[in-house]
Structure formats: structure tokens, C-alpha cells
């Protein structure tokens, strides 16, 4: 798994590629939890290149979303790969996470209304 | 009817999961399952193996367990065998579907996935051995 981060319009955008499983999810967990440890964290996780995700990866995303929302922020998902979309659906989480077709619309979604 | 069978021994290390996913994908292809069914099988076996490592053996270590597949046309049977303390997936209740972020469970999705994506899930404990059998069929067989 590869994680890269950029900042667009004061929003932390994480690009995740490769396999997100029990081996790699601790790294994702660490990166996202560090990002959510601020006031009203606004985070976009782009998952176009995530070729595989298991419940371990999902746990990292859920944990980051809960933490961000507790701080008055949010985690939004951009461009989930087909496999990621299916796993989010299986978990019943597709309506919990705001899914966006691309990074630009996920970033823009933070400008519309409160985080 | 052609029946193919293969078995591997897996160390109780999460780094083994990728190799395990590739192994069961061979079985899915041998059974002629669809690409989506192959993805489902990989997910279910990953979750089952993660449970064996995490809950069965209490985390990564120097133990091992076996995973075998039997492929018949349109039907793949996977058997995960370990000698960890008993762990019956059927004894764990289903997660409720979350309606908002406060209700979200951080964990517990693995068993839900196994039940959702496999056609049959069977657990037996006998002579100190846990045996989890997972079956995936092509759709038209039900």
C-alpha cells in the first residue's frame, strides 16, 4: 500500500493505492488518526488505486471518520475503486461516508455548508 | 467431472494474506467462478485467516494453519484448519446496519462479510482442531 498526502484548499487529501488489509491498515490508521487530531479536521481519502480492502482497512476509515466527526470535522471518500465501493456496500457504510466521484468534488463538498 | 485440489500452510503472519488471496484466486479460476465471485472468495478467506491469527492465536506468532481448496465446475470449497482455541463464527451475532456515525461499529465487519459473500459457512471443532468450511457457487447453481 502507498499513502501520499497533499493539501488542497486547506483540506488534507490522502491518496491510497494498493492493498489495504491487516498488514497495511495500521499505517493507514496511523496516518488518518494523526490527521484527525486537529480541530475540525477536513479530510478526503482518494481510493481510486485501492485494489483491495478488507475489514481491517474499513476499520481504519471508520475509526478516522468517528474521530474527525467528534472534532467537528469529517472524512470524505473520493473515487473509490469498484472493489472498495462493493466492500463499503457490504458493510452498509455507503450512506455513512459521503462518496464523491473525484477529489475535486470531495474537496468542494467541504465548502458547501458545514463540515 | 474434473476436481482439482490444492493446500497450503500459512504462518500466523498478516503478511501471508496476500499470498493466501492469490492462492484462493487460483481455486476460484479452477472452479470457473466469475471475477466478482473470486473477489468475494478472497475477501472471505482473508477475513477468516485474520480471525484465526487475531482471535484464534491471539495475534501474530510462530504458529501456522492450513487452507485448502477443492474446485469442481461451478463450485469452490475452501477449508481453513487450525489448532487454536475454539472460535465458532456462528456464535457471534450479526452487526446491526449503522444509521449514523455514532452507531458505527469500528470492528466486526469480517464475519459479516464472510456470511454475506459465501453461499455456505460451516464450523466444526473436533479433536482439538477448528475446521471452517466456506463454499462459493456460480450464481445459476444458486
mmCIF file of C-alpha atoms in Angstrom:
data_model
loop_
_atom_site.group_PDB
_atom_site.id
_atom_site.type_symbol
_atom_site.label_atom_id
_atom_site.label_comp_id
_atom_site.label_asym_id
_atom_site.label_seq_id
_atom_site.Cartn_x
_atom_site.Cartn_y
_atom_site.Cartn_z
ATOM 1 C CA UNK A 1 0.000 0.000 0.000
ATOM 2 C CA UNK A 2 1.186 3.528 -0.752
ATOM 3 C CA UNK A 3 -0.032 6.638 1.034
ATOM 4 C CA UNK A 4 0.626 10.127 -0.258
ATOM 5 C CA UNK A 5 -0.773 13.361 1.062
ATOM 6 C CA UNK A 6 -1.424 16.751 -0.425
ATOM 7 C CA UNK A 7 -3.191 19.838 0.797
ATOM 8 C CA UNK A 8 -5.877 21.383 -1.382
ATOM 9 C CA UNK A 9 -7.822 24.421 -0.176
ATOM 10 C CA UNK A 10 -6.931 23.687 3.464
ATOM 11 C CA UNK A 11 -8.132 20.128 3.149
ATOM 12 C CA UNK A 12 -5.874 17.132 3.706
ATOM 13 C CA UNK A 13 -6.169 14.815 0.736
ATOM 14 C CA UNK A 14 -4.793 11.312 1.149
ATOM 15 C CA UNK A 15 -4.196 9.138 -1.890
ATOM 16 C CA UNK A 16 -4.184 5.439 -1.074
ATOM 17 C CA UNK A 17 -3.083 2.792 -3.564
ATOM 18 C CA UNK A 18 -2.562 -0.957 -3.353
ATOM 19 C CA UNK A 19 -3.864 -3.471 -0.819
ATOM 20 C CA UNK A 20 -5.464 -2.292 2.417
ATOM 21 C CA UNK A 21 -5.526 -5.371 4.644
ATOM 22 C CA UNK A 22 -4.423 -6.412 8.129
ATOM 23 C CA UNK A 23 -0.789 -5.981 7.110
ATOM 24 C CA UNK A 24 -1.072 -2.433 5.827
ATOM 25 C CA UNK A 25 -4.055 -0.968 7.701
ATOM 26 C CA UNK A 26 -2.008 0.051 10.786
ATOM 27 C CA UNK A 27 -0.139 2.535 8.555
ATOM 28 C CA UNK A 28 -3.404 3.943 7.224
ATOM 29 C CA UNK A 29 -4.802 4.087 10.738
ATOM 30 C CA UNK A 30 -1.775 5.998 11.945
ATOM 31 C CA UNK A 31 -1.818 8.486 9.072
ATOM 32 C CA UNK A 32 -5.541 9.220 9.357
ATOM 33 C CA UNK A 33 -5.656 9.407 13.128
ATOM 34 C CA UNK A 34 -2.801 11.896 13.111
ATOM 35 C CA UNK A 35 -4.785 13.947 10.589
ATOM 36 C CA UNK A 36 -7.943 13.824 12.710
ATOM 37 C CA UNK A 37 -6.165 15.014 15.868
ATOM 38 C CA UNK A 38 -6.771 18.652 14.986
ATOM 39 C CA UNK A 39 -9.751 20.956 15.391
ATOM 40 C CA UNK A 40 -12.450 20.335 12.764
ATOM 41 C CA UNK A 41 -10.262 18.147 10.559
ATOM 42 C CA UNK A 42 -11.334 18.098 6.920
ATOM 43 C CA UNK A 43 -10.016 15.015 5.193
ATOM 44 C CA UNK A 44 -10.516 13.471 1.776
ATOM 45 C CA UNK A 45 -9.385 9.897 1.181
ATOM 46 C CA UNK A 46 -8.949 9.091 -2.508
ATOM 47 C CA UNK A 47 -9.191 5.358 -3.163
ATOM 48 C CA UNK A 48 -9.064 5.001 -6.958
ATOM 49 C CA UNK A 49 -5.906 2.928 -6.744
ATOM 50 C CA UNK A 50 -7.016 0.792 -3.804
ATOM 51 C CA UNK A 51 -7.095 -2.588 -5.477
ATOM 52 C CA UNK A 52 -8.227 -4.428 -2.356
ATOM 53 C CA UNK A 53 -9.727 -3.606 1.031
ATOM 54 C CA UNK A 54 -10.682 -5.936 3.877
ATOM 55 C CA UNK A 55 -12.482 -5.218 7.134
ATOM 56 C CA UNK A 56 -9.132 -4.182 8.630
ATOM 57 C CA UNK A 57 -8.918 -1.311 6.137
ATOM 58 C CA UNK A 58 -12.525 -0.427 6.702
ATOM 59 C CA UNK A 59 -11.840 -0.217 10.425
ATOM 60 C CA UNK A 60 -9.170 2.423 9.781
ATOM 61 C CA UNK A 61 -11.630 4.503 7.706
ATOM 62 C CA UNK A 62 -14.467 4.166 10.232
ATOM 63 C CA UNK A 63 -12.213 4.989 13.129
ATOM 64 C CA UNK A 64 -10.918 8.113 11.345
ATOM 65 C CA UNK A 65 -14.464 9.211 10.439
ATOM 66 C CA UNK A 66 -15.654 8.856 14.023
ATOM 67 C CA UNK A 67 -12.663 10.733 15.333
ATOM 68 C CA UNK A 68 -12.998 13.526 12.748
ATOM 69 C CA UNK A 69 -16.715 13.988 13.413
ATOM 70 C CA UNK A 70 -16.139 14.114 17.171
ATOM 71 C CA UNK A 71 -13.807 17.043 16.469
ATOM 72 C CA UNK A 72 -16.384 18.763 14.279
ATOM 73 C CA UNK A 73 -14.800 17.688 11.001
ATOM 74 C CA UNK A 74 -15.312 14.858 8.531
ATOM 75 C CA UNK A 75 -13.666 12.222 6.366
ATOM 76 C CA UNK A 76 -14.999 12.029 2.816
ATOM 77 C CA UNK A 77 -14.150 9.412 0.242
ATOM 78 C CA UNK A 78 -13.230 10.248 -3.340
ATOM 79 C CA UNK A 79 -13.230 7.965 -6.354
ATOM 80 C CA UNK A 80 -13.499 4.624 -4.589
ATOM 81 C CA UNK A 81 -12.373 1.728 -6.770
ATOM 82 C CA UNK A 82 -15.068 -0.788 -7.693
ATOM 83 C CA UNK A 83 -13.780 -3.187 -5.079
ATOM 84 C CA UNK A 84 -13.777 -0.552 -2.341
ATOM 85 C CA UNK A 85 -17.321 0.533 -3.280
ATOM 86 C CA UNK A 86 -18.566 -3.026 -3.037
ATOM 87 C CA UNK A 87 -16.978 -3.603 0.362
ATOM 88 C CA UNK A 88 -18.453 -0.325 1.686
ATOM 89 C CA UNK A 89 -21.857 -1.531 0.464
ATOM 90 C CA UNK A 90 -21.413 -4.961 2.058
ATOM 91 C CA UNK A 91 -20.627 -3.227 5.344
ATOM 92 C CA UNK A 92 -23.698 -0.981 4.975
ATOM 93 C CA UNK A 93 -21.481 2.084 5.078
ATOM 94 C CA UNK A 94 -22.082 3.652 1.676
ATOM 95 C CA UNK A 95 -24.570 6.115 3.115
ATOM 96 C CA UNK A 96 -22.448 6.884 6.172
ATOM 97 C CA UNK A 97 -19.452 8.004 4.177
ATOM 98 C CA UNK A 98 -20.051 10.735 1.667
ATOM 99 C CA UNK A 99 -18.731 9.157 -1.543
ATOM 100 C CA UNK A 100 -17.579 11.501 -4.294
ATOM 101 C CA UNK A 101 -16.669 10.668 -7.888
ATOM 102 C CA UNK A 102 -13.392 12.593 -7.734
ATOM 103 C CA UNK A 103 -11.109 14.556 -5.434
ATOM 104 C CA UNK A 104 -12.296 17.924 -6.735
ATOM 105 C CA UNK A 105 -15.929 17.261 -5.824
ATOM 106 C CA UNK A 106 -14.964 15.819 -2.439
ATOM 107 C CA UNK A 107 -12.890 18.922 -1.690
ATOM 108 C CA UNK A 108 -15.667 21.193 -2.960
ATOM 109 C CA UNK A 109 -18.211 19.413 -0.755
ATOM 110 C CA UNK A 110 -16.498 20.876 2.305
ATOM 111 C CA UNK A 111 -17.125 24.390 1.023
ATOM 112 C CA UNK A 112 -20.857 23.722 0.842
ATOM 113 C CA UNK A 113 -22.273 24.035 4.324
ATOM 114 C CA UNK A 114 -20.560 22.902 7.485
ATOM 115 C CA UNK A 115 -18.037 20.073 7.546
ATOM 116 C CA UNK B 1 -16.113 -34.182 -13.825
ATOM 117 C CA UNK B 2 -12.743 -32.628 -13.100
ATOM 118 C CA UNK B 3 -11.995 -31.990 -9.468
ATOM 119 C CA UNK B 4 -8.847 -30.112 -8.515
ATOM 120 C CA UNK B 5 -7.498 -29.688 -5.034
ATOM 121 C CA UNK B 6 -4.670 -27.690 -3.514
ATOM 122 C CA UNK B 7 -3.485 -26.925 0.009
ATOM 123 C CA UNK B 8 -1.017 -24.526 1.615
ATOM 124 C CA UNK B 9 0.327 -23.986 5.090
ATOM 125 C CA UNK B 10 0.060 -20.389 6.260
ATOM 126 C CA UNK B 11 2.139 -18.796 9.010
ATOM 127 C CA UNK B 12 0.289 -16.706 11.605
ATOM 128 C CA UNK B 13 1.555 -13.505 9.995
ATOM 129 C CA UNK B 14 -0.630 -10.883 8.329
ATOM 130 C CA UNK B 15 1.969 -10.601 5.582
ATOM 131 C CA UNK B 16 0.764 -14.054 4.449
ATOM 132 C CA UNK B 17 -2.672 -12.703 3.500
ATOM 133 C CA UNK B 18 -1.650 -11.511 0.058
ATOM 134 C CA UNK B 19 -0.217 -14.924 -0.844
ATOM 135 C CA UNK B 20 -3.348 -16.543 0.568
ATOM 136 C CA UNK B 21 -5.599 -14.331 -1.574
ATOM 137 C CA UNK B 22 -3.604 -15.328 -4.665
ATOM 138 C CA UNK B 23 -3.877 -18.981 -3.677
ATOM 139 C CA UNK B 24 -7.672 -18.988 -3.361
ATOM 140 C CA UNK B 25 -7.990 -16.969 -6.571
ATOM 141 C CA UNK B 26 -6.401 -19.951 -8.363
ATOM 142 C CA UNK B 27 -9.133 -22.129 -6.880
ATOM 143 C CA UNK B 28 -11.848 -19.698 -7.957
ATOM 144 C CA UNK B 29 -10.469 -19.709 -11.501
ATOM 145 C CA UNK B 30 -10.227 -23.514 -11.495
ATOM 146 C CA UNK B 31 -13.911 -23.688 -10.495
ATOM 147 C CA UNK B 32 -14.824 -21.247 -13.261
ATOM 148 C CA UNK B 33 -16.218 -18.632 -10.879
ATOM 149 C CA UNK B 34 -16.834 -15.055 -12.063
ATOM 150 C CA UNK B 35 -14.374 -12.243 -11.295
ATOM 151 C CA UNK B 36 -16.781 -10.905 -8.680
ATOM 152 C CA UNK B 37 -17.127 -14.318 -7.039
ATOM 153 C CA UNK B 38 -13.336 -14.581 -6.998
ATOM 154 C CA UNK B 39 -13.162 -11.193 -5.200
ATOM 155 C CA UNK B 40 -15.733 -12.447 -2.695
ATOM 156 C CA UNK B 41 -13.761 -15.615 -2.017
ATOM 157 C CA UNK B 42 -10.578 -13.620 -1.456
ATOM 158 C CA UNK B 43 -12.343 -11.304 0.972
ATOM 159 C CA UNK B 44 -13.947 -14.157 2.937
ATOM 160 C CA UNK B 45 -10.723 -16.134 3.217
ATOM 161 C CA UNK B 46 -8.741 -13.031 4.216
ATOM 162 C CA UNK B 47 -11.291 -12.335 6.959
ATOM 163 C CA UNK B 48 -11.315 -15.963 8.124
ATOM 164 C CA UNK B 49 -7.499 -16.100 8.224
ATOM 165 C CA UNK B 50 -7.310 -12.749 10.009
ATOM 166 C CA UNK B 51 -9.705 -14.123 12.637
ATOM 167 C CA UNK B 52 -7.569 -17.237 13.075
ATOM 168 C CA UNK B 53 -4.446 -15.109 13.611
ATOM 169 C CA UNK B 54 -6.088 -12.378 15.688
ATOM 170 C CA UNK B 55 -8.683 -14.224 17.764
ATOM 171 C CA UNK B 56 -7.520 -17.836 17.483
ATOM 172 C CA UNK B 57 -3.831 -17.440 18.155
ATOM 173 C CA UNK B 58 -4.045 -14.042 19.888
ATOM 174 C CA UNK B 59 -2.022 -12.204 17.248
ATOM 175 C CA UNK B 60 0.941 -12.824 15.004
ATOM 176 C CA UNK B 61 3.400 -15.510 16.066
ATOM 177 C CA UNK B 62 5.187 -18.658 15.002
ATOM 178 C CA UNK B 63 2.136 -20.894 14.630
ATOM 179 C CA UNK B 64 0.632 -21.984 11.338
ATOM 180 C CA UNK B 65 -2.623 -23.244 9.899
ATOM 181 C CA UNK B 66 -3.743 -24.750 6.607
ATOM 182 C CA UNK B 67 -6.019 -23.558 3.842
ATOM 183 C CA UNK B 68 -7.202 -25.985 1.173
ATOM 184 C CA UNK B 69 -9.474 -25.544 -1.811
ATOM 185 C CA UNK B 70 -11.385 -28.070 -3.862
ATOM 186 C CA UNK B 71 -12.619 -26.843 -7.234
ATOM 187 C CA UNK B 72 -15.394 -28.521 -9.160
ATOM 188 C CA UNK B 73 -17.111 -26.892 -12.114
ATOM 189 C CA UNK B 74 -19.167 -24.042 -10.646
ATOM 190 C CA UNK B 75 -18.334 -24.793 -7.031
ATOM 191 C CA UNK B 76 -15.353 -23.907 -4.857
ATOM 192 C CA UNK B 77 -14.974 -25.351 -1.352
ATOM 193 C CA UNK B 78 -12.389 -23.843 0.977
ATOM 194 C CA UNK B 79 -11.397 -25.403 4.275
ATOM 195 C CA UNK B 80 -9.440 -23.446 6.894
ATOM 196 C CA UNK B 81 -7.999 -25.720 9.567
ATOM 197 C CA UNK B 82 -6.250 -24.530 12.723
ATOM 198 C CA UNK B 83 -5.453 -25.790 16.205
ATOM 199 C CA UNK B 84 -6.130 -22.569 18.086
ATOM 200 C CA UNK B 85 -8.700 -22.487 20.933
ATOM 201 C CA UNK B 86 -12.303 -22.915 19.700
ATOM 202 C CA UNK B 87 -13.785 -19.993 17.778
ATOM 203 C CA UNK B 88 -17.190 -20.501 16.243
ATOM 204 C CA UNK B 89 -18.070 -17.665 13.855
ATOM 205 C CA UNK B 90 -21.743 -18.627 14.113
ATOM 206 C CA UNK B 91 -21.697 -17.735 17.803
ATOM 207 C CA UNK B 92 -21.020 -14.071 17.015
ATOM 208 C CA UNK B 93 -24.203 -12.050 16.391
ATOM 209 C CA UNK B 94 -24.598 -10.027 13.207
ATOM 210 C CA UNK B 95 -23.690 -6.358 13.349
ATOM 211 C CA UNK B 96 -26.666 -4.029 13.096
ATOM 212 C CA UNK B 97 -26.642 -1.850 9.980
ATOM 213 C CA UNK B 98 -25.453 1.580 11.129
ATOM 214 C CA UNK B 99 -27.705 4.571 10.573
ATOM 215 C CA UNK B 100 -25.372 7.307 11.672
ATOM 216 C CA UNK B 101 -21.754 7.739 12.584
ATOM 217 C CA UNK B 102 -22.358 7.479 16.335
ATOM 218 C CA UNK B 103 -23.759 3.975 15.884
ATOM 219 C CA UNK B 104 -20.840 2.891 13.765
ATOM 220 C CA UNK B 105 -19.002 -0.128 14.924
ATOM 221 C CA UNK B 106 -15.283 0.169 14.343
ATOM 222 C CA UNK B 107 -14.818 -3.584 14.046
ATOM 223 C CA UNK B 108 -16.812 -6.744 13.473
ATOM 224 C CA UNK B 109 -17.238 -6.438 9.716
ATOM 225 C CA UNK B 110 -15.146 -9.505 8.906
ATOM 226 C CA UNK B 111 -17.707 -12.107 9.930
ATOM 227 C CA UNK B 112 -20.457 -10.095 8.309
ATOM 228 C CA UNK B 113 -18.552 -10.218 5.031
ATOM 229 C CA UNK B 114 -17.961 -13.968 5.275
ATOM 230 C CA UNK B 115 -21.681 -14.589 5.809
ATOM 231 C CA UNK B 116 -22.721 -12.181 3.080
ATOM 232 C CA UNK B 117 -20.440 -13.305 0.285
ATOM 233 C CA UNK B 118 -20.226 -17.067 0.753
ATOM 234 C CA UNK B 119 -23.037 -19.487 -0.073
ATOM 235 C CA UNK B 120 -22.270 -21.867 2.776
ATOM 236 C CA UNK B 121 -20.342 -21.359 6.012
ATOM 237 C CA UNK B 122 -19.817 -24.283 8.352
ATOM 238 C CA UNK B 123 -17.709 -24.577 11.502
ATOM 239 C CA UNK B 124 -16.769 -27.797 13.261
ATOM 240 C CA UNK B 125 -14.471 -28.323 16.243
ATOM 241 C CA UNK B 126 -13.210 -31.875 16.549
ATOM 242 C CA UNK B 127 -10.188 -33.421 18.304
ATOM 243 C CA UNK B 128 -8.735 -30.018 19.095
ATOM 244 C CA UNK B 129 -8.998 -28.811 15.503
ATOM 245 C CA UNK B 130 -11.143 -25.933 14.197
ATOM 246 C CA UNK B 131 -12.411 -26.545 10.700
ATOM 247 C CA UNK B 132 -14.156 -23.719 8.861
ATOM 248 C CA UNK B 133 -15.671 -24.685 5.519
ATOM 249 C CA UNK B 134 -16.633 -21.977 3.038
ATOM 250 C CA UNK B 135 -18.451 -22.716 -0.214
ATOM 251 C CA UNK B 136 -18.924 -20.428 -3.216
ATOM 252 C CA UNK B 137 -21.017 -21.485 -6.196
ATOM 253 C CA UNK B 138 -21.708 -19.934 -9.550
ATOM 254 C CA UNK B 139 -24.938 -17.958 -9.481
ATOM 255 C CA UNK B 140 -27.056 -20.200 -11.680
ATOM 256 C CA UNK B 141 -26.457 -23.077 -9.258
ATOM 257 C CA UNK B 142 -27.941 -20.883 -6.523
#
